Coordinates of C-alpha atoms in Angstrom, one line a residue:
M1 CA 0.0 0.0 0.0
T2 CA 2.8 2.4 0.9
L3 CA 4.5 1.9 -2.5
L4 CA 1.2 2.2 -4.3
V5 CA 0.3 5.6 -2.8
D6 CA 3.8 6.9 -3.5
V7 CA 3.5 5.8 -7.2
L8 CA 0.0 7.4 -7.4
T9 CA 1.4 10.7 -6.1
R10 CA 4.1 10.6 -8.8
V11 CA 1.4 9.9 -11.5
S12 CA -0.5 12.9 -10.1
V13 CA 2.6 15.1 -10.5
V14 CA 3.0 14.0 -14.1
A15 CA -0.5 15.0 -15.1
P16 CA -0.8 18.5 -16.7
P17 CA -2.3 21.1 -14.4
N18 CA -5.2 21.7 -16.7
V19 CA -6.3 18.0 -16.5
V20 CA -9.1 18.1 -13.9
L21 CA -11.8 16.0 -12.2
P22 CA -15.4 16.6 -13.2
P23 CA -17.6 18.3 -10.6
L24 CA -18.6 15.1 -8.8
V25 CA -19.0 17.1 -5.6
G26 CA -20.2 20.7 -6.0
A27 CA -20.3 22.7 -9.2
A28 CA -16.5 23.3 -9.8
P29 CA -14.0 20.9 -11.3
G30 CA -11.6 19.1 -8.9
S31 CA -7.9 19.0 -8.9
L32 CA -5.6 15.9 -9.2
N33 CA -3.2 17.4 -6.6
M34 CA -2.5 14.5 -4.3
F35 CA -1.6 14.4 -0.6
V36 CA -0.3 11.1 1.0
A37 CA 0.5 10.4 4.7
V38 CA 2.7 7.4 5.3
V39 CA 2.4 6.2 8.9
G40 CA 5.3 4.5 10.6
G41 CA 7.8 4.8 13.4
P42 CA 11.5 5.7 13.1
G43 CA 13.3 3.4 10.7
S44 CA 10.1 1.6 9.6
G45 CA 10.8 2.1 5.9
K46 CA 8.9 5.2 5.0
G47 CA 11.8 6.4 2.8
I48 CA 12.4 3.0 1.3
A49 CA 9.0 3.0 -0.4
S50 CA 9.5 6.6 -1.8
A51 CA 12.9 5.5 -3.2
A52 CA 11.3 2.4 -4.8
A53 CA 8.6 4.5 -6.3
A54 CA 11.2 6.8 -7.8
Q55 CA 12.9 3.8 -9.4
L56 CA 9.7 2.4 -10.8
M57 CA 8.6 5.8 -12.1
P58 CA 11.7 8.0 -12.6
D59 CA 10.2 10.5 -15.1
I60 CA 8.0 13.1 -13.4
R61 CA 8.4 15.7 -16.1
G62 CA 11.0 17.8 -14.3
A63 CA 8.9 18.4 -11.3
V64 CA 10.6 20.5 -8.5
T65 CA 11.3 18.3 -5.5
T66 CA 11.5 20.2 -2.2
Q67 CA 10.0 20.8 1.2
P68 CA 7.4 23.4 2.0
A69 CA 8.6 26.1 4.3
S70 CA 5.7 28.7 4.2
G71 CA 2.5 29.4 2.4
E72 CA 4.1 32.2 0.5
G73 CA 7.0 29.9 -0.5
L74 CA 4.5 27.5 -2.2
A75 CA 3.6 30.2 -4.7
A76 CA 7.3 31.0 -5.2
I77 CA 7.9 27.4 -6.4
Y78 CA 5.8 27.9 -9.4
A79 CA 6.2 31.6 -10.2
N80 CA 8.6 34.5 -10.1
R81 CA 8.8 38.0 -11.6
V82 CA 11.1 38.8 -14.5
P83 CA 12.0 42.2 -16.1
I84 CA 10.0 43.2 -19.1
P85 CA 12.4 43.7 -22.0
E86 CA 12.7 47.2 -23.4
E87 CA 11.9 45.9 -26.9
E88 CA 8.6 44.8 -25.6
G89 CA 7.8 48.2 -24.1
G90 CA 9.1 47.5 -20.6
H91 CA 10.4 50.3 -18.5
K92 CA 13.2 50.2 -15.9
G93 CA 12.2 48.2 -12.9
E94 CA 9.0 47.0 -14.5
T95 CA 8.4 43.2 -14.2
R96 CA 5.8 40.6 -15.1
I97 CA 5.0 37.2 -13.7
H98 CA 6.7 34.1 -15.1
C99 CA 5.8 30.4 -14.7
V100 CA 9.0 28.7 -13.4
T101 CA 7.5 25.3 -13.4
P102 CA 3.9 23.9 -13.5
R103 CA 4.6 21.0 -11.1
A104 CA 6.2 20.1 -7.8
L105 CA 6.6 17.1 -5.7
L106 CA 7.0 18.0 -2.0
S107 CA 8.3 15.6 0.5
I108 CA 8.3 15.9 4.3
E109 CA 10.1 13.0 5.9
E110 CA 8.7 13.7 9.4
I111 CA 5.4 15.5 10.2
G112 CA 7.2 17.4 13.0
A113 CA 8.9 19.5 10.3
L114 CA 5.5 20.7 9.0
G115 CA 4.4 21.3 12.6
G116 CA 7.5 23.5 13.1
A117 CA 6.8 25.5 9.9
S118 CA 3.1 26.0 10.8
S119 CA 3.8 27.0 14.4
R120 CA 5.6 30.2 13.4
Q121 CA 3.7 33.4 14.1
G122 CA 1.6 34.4 11.1
S123 CA 2.3 31.1 9.2
T124 CA -0.1 30.3 6.4
V125 CA 1.4 27.0 5.3
L126 CA -1.5 24.8 6.5
P127 CA -4.4 26.8 5.0
T128 CA -2.3 27.2 1.8
L129 CA -1.8 23.5 1.5
C130 CA -5.6 23.0 1.9
S131 CA -6.2 25.4 -1.0
A132 CA -3.5 23.8 -3.1
W133 CA -5.1 20.3 -2.7
S134 CA -8.2 21.7 -4.3
G135 CA -6.2 23.5 -7.0
E136 CA -7.3 26.9 -5.8
P137 CA -5.2 30.1 -6.5
L138 CA -2.0 30.5 -4.5
G139 CA -0.2 33.6 -3.4
A140 CA -1.3 37.1 -2.3
F141 CA -2.9 39.6 -4.6
N142 CA -0.9 42.6 -3.3
K143 CA -1.9 46.2 -4.2
M144 CA 1.6 46.8 -5.7
E145 CA 1.8 44.8 -8.9
S146 CA 5.6 44.6 -8.6
N147 CA 5.1 42.6 -5.4
R148 CA 2.3 40.5 -6.7
L149 CA 3.1 36.8 -6.9
T150 CA 0.1 34.6 -7.6
V151 CA -0.6 31.3 -9.2
P152 CA -4.0 30.8 -10.9
A153 CA -6.4 28.0 -10.1
H154 CA -5.7 24.7 -11.9
A155 CA -2.5 26.1 -13.4
Y156 CA -0.1 24.1 -11.3
R157 CA 0.3 20.5 -10.1
L158 CA 1.3 19.6 -6.5
G159 CA 2.0 16.2 -5.0
L160 CA 2.8 15.9 -1.2
T161 CA 4.1 13.0 0.8
V162 CA 4.4 13.2 4.5
G163 CA 6.0 10.7 6.9
V164 CA 3.9 10.5 10.1
Q165 CA 5.0 9.0 13.4
P166 CA 1.8 8.3 15.4
A167 CA 3.3 10.1 18.5
A168 CA 3.6 13.3 16.5
A169 CA 0.4 12.9 14.4
S170 CA -1.3 15.8 16.3
T171 CA 0.2 18.2 13.8
L172 CA -2.2 16.8 11.3
F173 CA -5.2 15.8 13.5
D174 CA -5.2 19.2 15.2
G175 CA -6.0 20.6 11.8
V176 CA -9.4 18.8 11.5
G177 CA -11.1 22.2 11.6
T178 CA -9.1 23.4 8.6
G179 CA -9.8 20.2 6.7
L180 CA -6.1 19.2 6.3
P181 CA -6.1 15.6 7.5
Q182 CA -9.3 14.8 5.6
R183 CA -7.4 15.6 2.3
F184 CA -4.8 12.8 2.8
L185 CA -4.7 9.3 1.5
W186 CA -3.2 7.2 4.4
A187 CA -0.9 4.2 4.2
E188 CA 1.3 2.5 6.7
T189 CA 4.7 0.8 6.5
I190 CA 3.5 -2.3 8.4
D191 CA 2.6 -5.2 6.0
L192 CA 1.5 -8.4 7.8
Q193 CA 1.4 -10.3 4.5
A194 CA 4.9 -9.5 3.5
P195 CA 6.7 -12.7 2.3
E196 CA 9.4 -14.3 4.4
H197 CA 11.9 -14.2 1.5
R198 CA 12.7 -11.0 -0.4
P199 CA 11.0 -11.1 -3.8
D200 CA 13.1 -10.6 -7.0
R201 CA 13.9 -7.0 -7.9
P202 CA 11.7 -5.9 -10.8
A203 CA 13.6 -5.1 -14.0
G204 CA 13.2 -1.6 -15.4
S205 CA 10.6 1.0 -14.5
L206 CA 6.8 0.7 -13.9
P207 CA 4.9 -0.6 -16.9
C208 CA 2.7 2.5 -17.1
D209 CA 1.4 3.8 -20.4
L210 CA 1.7 7.5 -19.7
S211 CA 1.6 8.4 -23.4
A212 CA -2.1 8.9 -23.1
I213 CA -1.6 11.7 -20.5
P214 CA -1.8 15.1 -22.4
C215 CA 1.2 17.3 -22.7
D216 CA 1.6 20.5 -20.7
P217 CA 0.6 23.8 -22.3
Q218 CA 3.5 25.5 -24.0
P219 CA 5.7 27.6 -21.7
N220 CA 4.6 30.9 -23.3
T221 CA 1.0 29.8 -22.9
L222 CA 1.6 29.1 -19.2
D223 CA 3.3 32.6 -18.8
A224 CA 0.2 34.2 -20.4
I225 CA -2.1 32.2 -18.1
Y226 CA -0.1 33.3 -15.0
Q227 CA -0.1 36.9 -16.2
A228 CA -3.8 36.8 -16.9
G229 CA -4.4 35.3 -13.5
T230 CA -2.4 38.0 -11.8
I231 CA -4.4 40.8 -13.5
R232 CA -7.9 39.3 -13.6
G233 CA -7.8 36.2 -11.6
A234 CA -8.9 34.2 -14.7
L235 CA -7.2 31.2 -16.2
G236 CA -7.6 32.0 -19.9
Y237 CA -7.2 28.4 -21.0
T238 CA -9.3 25.3 -21.3
T239 CA -9.3 22.5 -18.8
I240 CA -9.6 18.9 -19.7
E241 CA -12.0 16.8 -17.6
L242 CA -11.5 13.1 -17.0
G243 CA -14.5 10.9 -17.7
F244 CA -16.2 9.1 -14.8
P245 CA -18.7 6.3 -14.8
D246 CA -22.4 6.8 -13.8
E247 CA -21.7 4.8 -10.6
A248 CA -19.4 7.5 -9.4
Y249 CA -22.0 10.2 -9.9
R250 CA -24.7 8.1 -8.2
E251 CA -22.6 7.5 -5.2
S252 CA -21.5 11.1 -4.9
D253 CA -25.2 12.3 -5.2
M254 CA -26.3 9.8 -2.5
R255 CA -23.7 11.0 -0.1
R256 CA -24.4 14.6 -0.8
L257 CA -28.2 14.1 -0.4
A258 CA -27.6 12.3 2.9
V259 CA -25.7 15.3 4.2
L260 CA -28.4 17.7 3.0
H261 CA -31.0 15.6 4.8
G262 CA -29.1 16.1 8.1
A263 CA -27.1 12.8 8.2
G264 CA -24.0 13.2 10.4
V265 CA -20.7 12.9 8.7
Q266 CA -17.5 11.9 10.6
P267 CA -15.4 15.1 10.3
L268 CA -12.4 13.1 9.1
D269 CA -14.5 11.7 6.2
S270 CA -15.6 15.1 5.0
H271 CA -13.4 15.0 1.8
A272 CA -13.5 11.2 1.3
M273 CA -15.4 11.4 -2.0
Q274 CA -12.9 13.8 -3.5
V275 CA -10.0 11.7 -2.4
K276 CA -11.7 8.6 -3.9
A277 CA -12.2 10.5 -7.1
K278 CA -8.5 11.4 -7.3
V279 CA -7.4 7.8 -6.6
S280 CA -9.7 6.3 -9.3
A281 CA -8.5 8.9 -11.8
L282 CA -4.9 8.2 -11.1
L283 CA -5.5 4.5 -11.5
A284 CA -7.0 5.2 -15.0
L285 CA -4.0 7.4 -15.9
M286 CA -1.6 4.7 -14.9
D287 CA -3.3 2.4 -17.4
G288 CA -3.1 5.1 -20.2
R289 CA -6.8 6.1 -20.0
M290 CA -8.5 9.4 -19.6
T291 CA -11.7 7.7 -18.6
V292 CA -12.3 6.1 -15.2
S293 CA -13.8 2.7 -15.4
V294 CA -16.2 1.1 -12.9
E295 CA -13.4 -1.2 -11.9
D296 CA -11.1 1.8 -11.2
W297 CA -13.9 3.3 -9.0
Q298 CA -14.4 0.1 -7.1
L299 CA -10.7 -0.4 -6.6
A300 CA -10.4 3.1 -5.3
G301 CA -13.1 2.3 -2.8
Q302 CA -11.0 -0.6 -1.5
I303 CA -7.9 1.7 -1.2
M304 CA -10.0 4.2 0.6
D305 CA -11.2 1.6 3.1
E306 CA -7.6 0.7 3.9
S307 CA -6.7 4.4 4.1
T308 CA -9.5 4.9 6.7
R309 CA -8.3 2.0 8.7
V310 CA -4.7 3.3 8.8
R311 CA -5.9 6.8 9.7
D312 CA -8.1 5.6 12.5
R313 CA -5.3 3.3 13.8
C314 CA -2.9 6.2 13.7
L315 CA -5.4 8.4 15.6
E316 CA -5.8 5.6 18.2
L317 CA -2.0 5.3 18.7
M318 CA -1.6 9.0 19.0
H319 CA -4.2 9.2 21.8
S320 CA -2.5 6.2 23.5
E321 CA 0.8 8.0 23.4
M322 CA -0.7 11.2 24.6
Q323 CA -2.3 9.4 27.6
R324 CA 1.0 7.6 28.3
Q325 CA 2.9 10.9 28.3
K326 CA 0.2 12.5 30.5
A327 CA 0.4 9.6 33.0
D328 CA 4.2 9.9 33.0
Y329 CA 3.9 13.6 33.7
I330 CA 1.5 13.1 36.5
A331 CA 3.7 10.3 38.0
D332 CA 6.8 12.5 37.6
S333 CA 5.0 15.4 39.3
D334 CA 3.9 13.2 42.2
E335 CA 7.4 11.8 42.6
A336 CA 8.8 15.3 42.5
R337 CA 6.3 16.5 45.0
A338 CA 7.1 13.6 47.3
Q339 CA 10.8 14.3 47.1
A340 CA 10.2 18.0 47.8
E341 CA 8.2 17.1 50.9
S342 CA 10.8 14.6 52.0
R343 CA 13.6 17.3 51.7
K344 CA 11.4 19.8 53.5
L345 CA 10.8 17.3 56.4
E346 CA 14.5 16.6 56.7
T347 CA 15.3 20.3 56.8
A348 CA 12.7 20.8 59.6
K349 CA 14.1 17.8 61.6
R350 CA 17.6 19.3 61.5
S351 CA 16.2 22.7 62.6
V352 CA 14.3 21.1 65.5
L353 CA 17.4 19.3 66.8
S354 CA 19.4 22.5 66.4
Q355 CA 16.9 24.7 68.3
L356 CA 16.5 22.3 71.1
E357 CA 20.3 21.9 71.4
R358 CA 20.6 25.7 71.6
H359 CA 17.6 26.6 73.8
D360 CA 17.2 23.6 76.0
P361 CA 20.6 22.3 77.0
G362 CA 19.2 21.0 80.3
H363 CA 16.6 18.8 78.6
E364 CA 13.8 20.4 80.5
G365 CA 11.6 20.5 77.5
I366 CA 10.1 23.1 75.2
K367 CA 6.4 23.3 74.1
G368 CA 5.8 22.2 70.5
Y369 CA 4.3 25.6 69.4
D370 CA 7.4 27.4 70.7
I371 CA 9.6 25.0 68.7
S372 CA 7.4 25.8 65.6
R373 CA 7.9 29.5 66.2
M374 CA 11.7 29.1 66.4
L375 CA 11.8 27.3 63.0
G376 CA 10.5 30.4 61.2
R377 CA 9.7 29.5 57.5
N378 CA 10.0 25.8 58.3
G379 CA 7.5 26.1 61.1
K380 CA 4.7 24.5 59.1
S381 CA 6.7 21.3 59.0
A382 CA 7.7 21.5 62.7
Y383 CA 5.1 19.2 64.1
D384 CA 5.7 16.5 61.5
A385 CA 9.4 16.7 62.2
I386 CA 8.9 16.4 65.9
E387 CA 6.7 13.3 65.5
A388 CA 9.2 11.7 63.2
L389 CA 12.1 12.5 65.6
Y390 CA 10.1 11.1 68.5
E391 CA 9.4 7.9 66.6
A392 CA 13.0 7.6 65.8
G393 CA 14.0 7.9 69.4
E394 CA 15.8 11.2 69.0
L395 CA 13.3 13.2 71.2
D396 CA 11.8 12.6 74.6
M397 CA 8.3 13.7 75.5
I398 CA 8.7 15.6 78.8
L399 CA 5.0 16.7 79.2
D400 CA 2.1 15.0 77.5
G401 CA -0.8 17.0 76.0
D402 CA -3.7 16.7 73.6
R403 CA -1.7 17.9 70.6
T404 CA 1.9 17.9 69.4
S405 CA 1.9 21.7 69.9
N406 CA 1.0 21.5 73.6
K407 CA 3.4 18.7 74.5
M408 CA 6.9 19.5 75.8
W409 CA 9.8 18.0 73.9
A410 CA 13.5 17.6 74.7
L411 CA 16.5 15.9 73.1
S412 CA 16.9 12.3 74.1
S413 CA 19.2 11.7 77.0

């Protein structure tokens, strides 16, 4: 499963940005941008699957491979601004937007890195990733055109793979309100059906017929699209919709109708239909088809079932680890409190012995409340210290009373 989702992500990156999903959900076309979360502990093989996927499918049409650092940085992957040549009417310092690349494959080996980037004050990386998954515009439409760096909707392709240790998975699950974890296809490195003996290494690359996948728009066309998007927010080019079977539309309509009728939807499943549509489309593209078959749709459903199982298991492990850490914290706090009380008692005992030695050399006895007063800030522990010293045989009770404070105490003879 881990290798499969890594390959699907690479297929997604190869697809031109103007190849889109039909509006199965809502009225707008969907993006093929794919997010994958691979669950596993340290050294469990998350990177091995990614390396194997790269060997099976080495050609990803020159996609930029990097790691996201900020929301603004995502737009900068795809676009920059270049001077307008004088022969084209440009003036000094005047620039226009340029498409650097239409595709990128981002990889985050450990989810903690994404958590670190998102925790910075003013960070927009998580909401920007949510927008990118849907193929929405990226970047900020600044008032100053010279500072404007935007990427139009469906004019870029983004694949993202994230390694997730269950103990650190809160970076994703804490973003349920933003819709981030719902956008991932989940897989895990554990494979209980792995053979005892290593299988033979496959020869060559993955037998995918990618020739049916359309080519990218020409670079000058992409530049024009980006410039038009910067000025008007419009694409200015035609998208190509993948074909889907009637079964997909019926299932999508049924789920949407259930929501409209008030049926509760598990928050983590709120984007399940869109993820399933992406998976089925990528399966078709792997087979050299621009039309999703019923078999593709059904197979995508099985993949989604496994994804849900892995996600829920990861959530369970995360909660277990959080409870263990909380229990350890409470135990450590109790132990620290007990050690502090023990040290305080020992200090009070030494003070009691010192005061009696100084003020009662004849062993005639001093009232407990007077001893407490002599101890100053340690006075609250005086009575416990006196009782402990008496039990240890280091003090004698000269005069009995109803309370420790009313009794008279002296150093043992």
